[in-house]
Short mmCIF file of C-alpha atoms in Angstrom, two decimals:
data_model
loop_
_atom_site.label_atom_id
_atom_site.label_comp_id
_atom_site.label_asym_id
_atom_site.label_seq_id
_atom_site.Cartn_x
_atom_site.Cartn_y
_atom_site.Cartn_z
CA MET A 1180 11.21 -8.68 33.25
CA ASN A 1181 12.92 -11.79 34.57
CA PHE A 1182 11.54 -15.73 35.89
CA ALA A 1183 13.51 -17.89 37.29
CA CYS A 1184 11.81 -20.98 35.47
CA ASN A 1185 8.95 -21.44 32.89
CA GLU A 1186 6.18 -22.35 35.93
CA ASP A 1187 6.47 -18.83 37.20
CA LEU A 1188 6.13 -17.39 33.95
CA CYS A 1189 3.17 -18.90 32.79
CA MET A 1190 1.91 -17.78 36.07
CA PHE A 1191 2.06 -14.47 35.33
CA LEU A 1192 0.36 -14.83 31.84
CA SER A 1193 -2.44 -16.61 33.87
CA LYS A 1194 -3.78 -13.12 34.78
CA LEU A 1195 -3.19 -11.87 30.74
CA SER A 1196 -5.68 -11.86 28.69
CA TYR A 1197 -4.78 -13.80 25.13
CA LEU A 1198 -4.03 -11.19 22.21
CA SER A 1199 -2.88 -12.87 19.49
CA GLU A 1200 -0.12 -15.40 17.64
CA GLY A 1201 2.56 -15.48 14.18
CA THR A 1202 5.10 -16.56 13.06
CA GLN A 1203 7.29 -15.70 15.45
CA GLY A 1204 4.62 -16.29 18.36
CA LYS A 1205 1.95 -15.38 20.61
CA CYS A 1206 0.70 -12.14 22.52
CA PHE A 1207 -0.84 -11.27 25.50
CA LEU A 1208 -2.42 -8.30 27.14
CA ASP A 1209 -1.09 -6.69 30.75
CA LYS A 1210 -4.39 -4.11 31.02
CA LYS A 1211 -2.71 -3.21 34.41
CA ASN A 1212 0.13 -1.36 32.83
CA ASN A 1213 -1.36 -1.04 28.97
CA LYS A 1214 1.42 -3.34 27.76
CA VAL A 1215 1.24 -6.52 25.00
CA ILE A 1216 3.89 -9.26 26.35
CA LYS A 1217 4.99 -11.30 23.27
CA LEU A 1218 6.97 -14.68 23.59
CA PHE A 1219 8.29 -16.46 21.32
CA TRP A 1220 7.54 -19.77 19.79
CA SER A 1221 10.67 -21.13 21.67
CA PHE A 1222 9.30 -21.39 25.16
CA PHE A 1223 6.26 -22.75 24.43
CA GLU A 1224 8.20 -25.45 22.13
CA GLY A 1225 10.87 -26.33 25.06
CA GLU A 1226 13.63 -24.35 23.34
CA ASN A 1227 16.09 -22.03 24.11
CA SER A 1228 15.22 -18.51 21.65
CA PHE A 1229 19.02 -17.25 19.80
CA LEU A 1230 18.08 -13.81 20.16
CA ASN A 1231 19.63 -11.45 22.85
CA LYS A 1232 18.85 -8.84 24.93
CA ASP A 1233 20.88 -6.05 22.79
CA GLU A 1234 19.35 -7.44 19.34
CA ILE A 1235 15.77 -7.11 20.23
CA LEU A 1236 16.51 -3.58 21.74
CA ARG A 1237 19.18 -1.97 19.79
CA PHE A 1238 16.57 0.42 17.86
CA SER A 1239 14.70 1.11 20.93
CA ASN A 1240 16.35 4.29 21.31
CA LEU A 1241 15.27 6.33 18.20
CA LYS A 1242 11.42 7.64 19.18
CA ASN A 1243 8.82 8.02 16.51
CA ASP A 1244 4.80 7.83 16.57
CA THR A 1245 5.09 4.89 14.17
CA VAL A 1246 7.82 2.05 14.48
CA ILE A 1247 6.24 0.28 17.93
CA TRP A 1248 9.49 -1.03 19.30
CA PRO A 1249 10.39 -3.29 22.32
CA GLU A 1250 11.13 -1.82 25.06
CA GLU A 1251 12.23 -4.77 27.37
CA VAL A 1252 13.33 -7.85 27.03
CA ILE A 1253 11.45 -11.37 29.06
CA VAL A 1254 14.07 -14.16 30.75
CA VAL A 1255 12.90 -17.39 31.01
CA ASN A 1256 16.17 -18.55 33.82
CA GLY A 1257 18.20 -16.58 31.85
CA ILE A 1258 17.41 -16.97 28.10
CA VAL A 1259 15.79 -14.81 26.59
CA GLN A 1260 12.51 -15.55 25.40
CA GLY A 1261 10.03 -12.36 24.83
CA TYR A 1262 9.86 -8.27 24.86
CA VAL A 1263 7.41 -6.15 25.90
CA ILE A 1264 6.14 -3.07 24.18
CA ASP A 1265 3.95 -0.19 24.47
CA TYR A 1266 0.10 -1.67 24.13
CA VAL A 1267 -2.13 0.53 21.29
CA ASN A 1268 -5.53 -0.03 20.85
CA VAL A 1269 -5.87 -0.56 16.81
CA VAL A 1270 -6.29 -3.43 14.80
CA ASP A 1271 -3.63 -5.34 11.35
CA LEU A 1272 -5.02 -3.11 8.65
CA PHE A 1273 -6.01 -6.40 6.61
CA LYS A 1274 -9.12 -6.38 9.22
CA VAL A 1275 -9.94 -2.90 7.93
CA ASN A 1276 -12.83 -2.39 4.99
CA PRO A 1277 -11.53 0.08 2.96
CA LEU A 1278 -14.87 1.06 1.95
CA ASN A 1279 -15.29 2.42 5.30
CA VAL A 1280 -12.17 3.96 5.80
CA ASP A 1281 -12.32 8.16 5.70
CA LEU A 1282 -9.28 8.62 2.88
CA ASP A 1283 -8.46 11.87 4.23
CA ASP A 1284 -7.62 10.50 7.70
CA PHE A 1285 -5.36 8.18 5.85
CA ALA A 1286 -3.77 10.21 3.38
CA LYS A 1287 -2.51 11.93 6.82
CA ALA A 1288 -1.76 9.24 8.14
CA ILE A 1289 0.08 7.51 5.04
CA LEU A 1290 2.28 10.55 5.51
CA LYS A 1291 3.13 10.65 9.36
CA ALA A 1292 3.93 7.08 8.60
CA GLU A 1293 6.50 7.97 5.54
CA GLU A 1294 7.86 11.05 7.93
CA ASP A 1295 8.80 8.67 10.77
CA ILE A 1296 9.77 5.74 8.05
CA LYS A 1297 12.37 9.04 6.73
CA PHE A 1298 13.91 9.55 10.44
CA LEU A 1299 14.40 5.66 10.30
CA THR A 1300 16.11 5.79 7.28
CA ASN A 1301 18.48 8.76 8.92
CA ASN A 1302 19.20 6.65 11.51
CA ASN A 1303 20.58 3.99 8.96
CA VAL A 1304 17.73 1.76 9.86
CA LYS A 1305 17.19 -0.67 7.73
CA MET A 1306 13.25 -2.24 7.54
CA TYR A 1307 12.06 -5.83 6.63
CA ASP A 1308 8.51 -7.56 7.07
CA VAL A 1309 6.74 -4.54 6.99
CA THR A 1310 3.51 -5.72 4.50
CA ARG A 1311 1.37 -7.45 7.22
CA ASN A 1312 2.32 -6.39 9.63
CA THR A 1313 0.75 -2.55 9.99
CA LEU A 1314 -2.16 -1.64 11.79
CA PHE A 1315 -4.50 1.70 11.82
CA ASN A 1316 -6.66 2.87 14.39
CA GLY A 1317 -8.37 5.66 11.89
CA LYS A 1318 -5.97 7.96 12.49
CA GLN A 1319 -2.85 6.71 12.64
CA LEU A 1320 -0.41 3.84 10.63
CA TYR A 1321 1.46 1.78 13.14
CA ILE A 1322 4.23 -0.83 12.39
CA ILE A 1323 5.46 -4.00 14.71
CA ASP A 1324 7.43 -7.41 14.57
CA THR A 1325 10.63 -5.25 13.68
CA LEU A 1326 12.85 -8.12 14.88
CA GLU A 1327 14.05 -8.32 10.96
CA TYR A 1328 15.51 -4.75 11.36
CA ASP A 1329 18.89 -4.58 11.05
CA TYR A 1330 21.50 -1.45 10.57
CA GLY A 1331 22.83 -0.46 7.44
CA LYS A 1332 22.86 2.07 4.43
CA THR A 1333 19.53 2.06 2.42
CA THR A 1334 17.23 4.35 0.69
CA PHE A 1335 14.13 6.00 1.84
CA GLU A 1336 12.27 4.05 -0.82
CA LYS A 1337 13.76 1.22 -0.72
CA ASN A 1338 12.45 1.34 3.12
CA ARG A 1339 9.18 2.77 2.21
CA GLU A 1340 8.47 -0.27 -0.10
CA GLY A 1341 6.53 -2.86 2.08
CA LEU A 1342 4.14 0.22 2.91
CA ASP A 1343 2.99 0.94 -0.10
CA LEU A 1344 2.43 -2.27 -1.33
CA GLU A 1345 0.38 -3.07 1.94
CA ILE A 1346 -1.85 0.27 0.93
CA LYS A 1347 -1.95 -0.60 -2.70
CA TYR A 1348 -3.24 -4.00 -1.92
CA PHE A 1349 -5.81 -2.53 1.18
CA LEU A 1350 -7.27 0.08 -1.98
CA VAL A 1351 -7.32 -2.06 -4.28
CA ASP A 1352 -7.60 -5.63 -4.27
CA GLY A 1353 -10.14 -8.20 -4.64
CA TYR A 1354 -11.93 -4.49 -4.80
CA PHE A 1355 -11.09 -2.71 -7.96
CA ASN A 1356 -8.80 -4.14 -9.75
CA TRP A 1357 -10.97 -3.57 -13.42
CA PHE A 1358 -10.76 -0.04 -12.29
CA VAL A 1359 -7.26 0.10 -11.60
CA GLU A 1360 -6.34 -2.24 -14.99
CA ARG A 1361 -8.80 0.09 -17.33
CA ASN A 1362 -6.77 2.70 -16.56
CA ALA A 1363 -2.56 2.63 -17.66
CA ASP A 1364 -1.72 5.34 -15.51
CA LEU A 1365 -2.70 4.37 -12.58
CA LEU A 1366 -2.09 1.01 -13.53
CA ASP A 1367 1.78 1.61 -13.59
CA LEU A 1368 1.60 3.55 -10.28
CA TYR A 1369 -0.27 0.48 -8.22
CA ARG A 1370 2.23 -1.57 -10.03
CA ARG A 1371 5.46 -0.65 -10.26
CA LYS A 1372 7.96 -0.98 -6.42
CA GLU A 1373 8.68 3.13 -6.17
CA ASN A 1374 4.81 4.74 -6.90
CA SER A 1375 4.53 5.50 -3.00
CA GLY A 1376 1.41 4.45 -1.59
CA TYR A 1377 0.83 7.98 -0.87
CA ASP A 1378 0.75 8.91 -4.95
CA PHE A 1379 -1.59 6.39 -5.22
CA LEU A 1380 -4.15 6.67 -3.07
CA CYS A 1381 -3.83 10.80 -4.62
CA ALA A 1382 -4.36 9.05 -8.02
CA PHE A 1383 -6.65 6.80 -7.64
CA ARG A 1384 -8.97 8.97 -6.01
CA GLU A 1385 -8.51 11.74 -8.25
CA GLU A 1386 -9.73 9.12 -10.81
CA LEU A 1387 -12.50 7.91 -8.71
CA ARG A 1388 -14.02 11.53 -8.48
CA ASN A 1389 -13.68 11.91 -12.15
CA TYR A 1390 -15.58 8.65 -13.60
CA LEU A 1391 -18.37 9.22 -10.74
CA LYS A 1392 -18.66 13.29 -10.94
CA GLU A 1393 -18.57 14.19 -7.06
CA ASP A 1394 -16.42 13.72 -3.81
CA ILE A 1395 -14.63 10.30 -3.13
CA ASN A 1396 -14.24 10.77 0.51
CA THR A 1397 -14.76 6.80 1.46
CA LEU A 1398 -14.23 4.30 -0.50
CA GLY A 1399 -17.94 3.37 -0.12
CA THR A 1400 -18.56 5.98 -2.27
CA ALA A 1401 -17.08 4.15 -5.23
CA GLN A 1402 -19.18 0.58 -4.36
CA ALA A 1403 -20.80 0.39 -7.34
CA LEU A 1404 -17.12 -0.12 -9.10
CA THR A 1405 -16.43 -2.86 -7.50
CA ARG A 1406 -15.64 -6.87 -9.20
CA LYS A 1407 -15.63 -9.77 -7.46
CA ARG A 1408 -11.88 -11.45 -8.25
CA ASN A 1409 -11.46 -14.95 -7.86
CA ILE A 1410 -7.24 -14.92 -7.68
CA ILE A 1411 -6.81 -11.87 -4.86
CA LYS A 1412 -2.87 -11.20 -3.14
CA TYR A 1413 -4.15 -9.63 -0.04
CA ASN A 1414 -6.14 -11.95 2.38
CA ARG A 1415 -8.81 -9.97 4.18
CA ASP A 1416 -9.70 -10.43 7.77
CA PHE A 1417 -13.20 -8.69 8.43
#
């Protein structure tokens, strides 16, 4: 998308809906085309972006269902000031109540995300900044904000670390820390980076089932085991 000047872009933005903002910039929803317009803070601060089209779109040919790549850049008077991505009707994982999530669906979503991360790893993509950039719609996980990604040799386990951490914190932090810390094997799965979020979920669910003597389809079933915690690592917003 090309705009001759800032005023033309502002006129275009006036027809869109504000979505959110983060460390990189602001997002707006183009409902007509089902797209998200993300503009860097440099635009709003009257500065030039240091990113170019090739850097932003370099992985867009690696089609997958989990990582949402930029598909087009936004250029203002010859300067790249943002990009366009597909809109998916999801929310940040940290805005989801973990007690209400169907754990069967969540487990399937994790496995699908792992499949796509393995695909990207095999194509020499090094993933960064996944934690807090993970979205969920109840059935599928998505990952956004990929500008820090780079080409290079890495491992599936290394690329998976950010997602693993988010999954573990999402399931436990501020809710089930006490239950996890009382079980050495479960605590080891929770703390060690090389242990996957999927493996932790399976073990955590089994321990809850053994303790409560009933199937655990949602963590709400085990709500009686939650304990408040003054110091938390995973800031939630719901």
